[in-house]
Amino acid sequence: MMSRSEALFQRACRVIPGGVNSPVRAFGSVGETPRFIRSANGAYLTDADGVEYLDFVGSWGPMILGHNHPAVREAVQKACEGGLSYGAATEYEVQIAELICSEVPNIEMIRMVNSGTEAVMSAIRAARGYTGRDKIVKFMGCYHGHSDALLVQAGSGVMTAGVPDSAGVPAGCTKDTLSAVYNDLGSVEKLFAEFPEEIAAVIVEPVAANMGVVPPEEGFLQGLRSLCTRYGAVLIFDEVITGFRLGFTGAQGYFGVDADLVTYGKIIGAGMPVGAYGGKREILSLVAPSGPVYQAGTLSGNPVAMQAGMAQLKLLREHPEIYTELNRKGDWFFEELKKALKECSLPYQVNHVGSLGSLFFTGGPVTDYASAKTSDTALFASWFRYMLGKQIYFAPSQFEAIFLSAAHTREELEQVLELGREFLKRI
Ligand code: KE4
């Protein structure tokens, strides 16, 4: 008898490309039928067949408090009573912008958009408008959404699919995109030496989380800061994942490095479609209608989404202990995973920063795209299938992250570690 997910997937494949609205959801690299989810609560998902899973994806990051948090749900329910969208300015977008600008370093102004892709695309345009330069530097294995110029040796679903770039992107769109090696400052210095006055921006995931999780090595982010200052380029921190996850001040606060522009997504919408880009007033004031850099959006600053995001950010701001506990939980969990590997004398790697981490099925350290790609994706797939069979839902790709939330309990994590040991003992 076919499961409901299987039946739904068959139907979906007839009317939606690949049966999904975002490629990584298709479970393509793990040889499983994608689970169609019916509901979620706290740390759990429930699929169309009523099977419950302990969830380590958390909608790819937004669910830092766990799914369906009462404060967020009630804010959305109340917001809906006022209607869904006006296409006009509202107090709600002012409130969330004031909160972020008052609490996060270097965010003097911020513009709301509808996705991380849109936030990054717009930040790049603002940096180009501000400097009058065309070239941008990105890092192999980092993923910044699917805008043309950034689909160059990208991570996440692109890396999972094993296609270095995308079809349909004209060479003209990527000719000004330069690729560097994550954690290799020399590779960036070389590009600046070659194009000393042509680089508008360097964009970096301050903790790379789209080739699996790869932390910045000591001095890497600080080095990017000095290079951008020296050559007059804009430093963009893509904090779509790290923003409001590592702490309320994100990676800037966590690592003590100042960016010029920061992009956000995920947590600031609490699960509703929200992205944002913010930073120095002298750059943001060039964005229309106050300046010549055009950017717009019908649903930008949507009142329901703003109230959802505000409810989540207010909770995080008023309860900093959430971060202390979450980061401590992450340190404990990922260190225990390392111990389990040692107990089984397995050479595999665990990278993590706070509540973000990855288990890489490769024998050497994972510090960049090339080393991440040495991972045994077939072995990852069997790990994934084993865990899914035990009702543990990890990201269906070696090149994604494990997201812990405030809703995961120590007991649940201990059970997962026990299951992990069982799997690892069989390898
Ligand atoms: P969205 O357009 O998907 O909202 O954000 C793009 C983006 C930008 N920057 C970073 C650092 C990101 O991680 C993302 C999107 N993250 C992926 C997960 N690795 C989204 C999952 C998906 O594509 O379905």
mmCIF file of C-alpha atoms and ligand atoms in Angstrom, residues 22 24 60 115-117 143-145 156 205 210 238 240-241 266 400, ligand 1:
data_model
loop_
_atom_site.group_PDB
_atom_site.id
_atom_site.type_symbol
_atom_site.label_atom_id
_atom_site.label_comp_id
_atom_site.label_asym_id
_atom_site.label_seq_id
_atom_site.Cartn_x
_atom_site.Cartn_y
_atom_site.Cartn_z
ATOM 1 C CA SER A 22 12.598 23.915 -3.668
ATOM 2 C CA VAL A 24 16.583 20.071 -1.699
ATOM 3 C CA TRP A 60 16.139 25.506 7.264
ATOM 4 C CA SER A 115 13.450 36.073 0.728
ATOM 5 C CA GLY A 116 17.132 35.672 1.381
ATOM 6 C CA THR A 117 17.739 35.558 -2.363
ATOM 7 C CA TYR A 143 25.178 29.762 -1.228
ATOM 8 C CA HIS A 144 23.509 33.145 -1.378
ATOM 9 C CA GLY A 145 20.201 32.292 -3.026
ATOM 10 C CA SER A 156 23.280 24.044 -0.817
ATOM 11 C CA GLU A 205 28.646 33.455 4.893
ATOM 12 C CA ASN A 210 25.719 25.476 2.658
ATOM 13 C CA ASP A 238 25.258 36.976 4.365
ATOM 14 C CA VAL A 240 20.438 34.623 6.301
ATOM 15 C CA ILE A 241 21.331 31.616 8.477
ATOM 16 C CA LYS A 266 14.649 32.886 8.020
ATOM 17 C CA GLU A 400 23.327 21.262 4.571
HETATM 18 P P1 KE4 B 1 16.036 32.045 0.381
HETATM 19 O O1 KE4 B 1 15.911 32.776 -0.936
HETATM 20 O O2 KE4 B 1 15.973 30.540 0.185
HETATM 21 O O3 KE4 B 1 15.087 32.556 1.445
HETATM 22 O O4 KE4 B 1 17.488 32.363 0.984
HETATM 23 C C1 KE4 B 1 18.629 32.109 0.191
HETATM 24 C C2 KE4 B 1 19.838 31.982 1.088
HETATM 25 C C3 KE4 B 1 20.729 33.028 1.165
HETATM 26 N N1 KE4 B 1 21.818 32.970 1.961
HETATM 27 C C4 KE4 B 1 22.062 31.866 2.719
HETATM 28 C C5 KE4 B 1 23.282 31.833 3.583
HETATM 29 C C6 KE4 B 1 21.181 30.759 2.675
HETATM 30 O O5 KE4 B 1 21.447 29.653 3.413
HETATM 31 C C7 KE4 B 1 20.040 30.812 1.854
HETATM 32 C C8 KE4 B 1 19.067 29.655 1.739
HETATM 33 N N2 KE4 B 1 19.340 28.529 2.550
HETATM 34 C C9 KE4 B 1 18.854 27.258 2.008
HETATM 35 C C10 KE4 B 1 19.309 26.173 2.976
HETATM 36 N N3 KE4 B 1 20.694 25.919 2.877
HETATM 37 C C11 KE4 B 1 17.389 27.262 1.798
HETATM 38 C C12 KE4 B 1 16.787 25.897 1.588
HETATM 39 C C13 KE4 B 1 16.232 25.738 0.195
HETATM 40 O O6 KE4 B 1 16.884 26.191 -0.777
HETATM 41 O O7 KE4 B 1 15.146 25.147 0.094
#
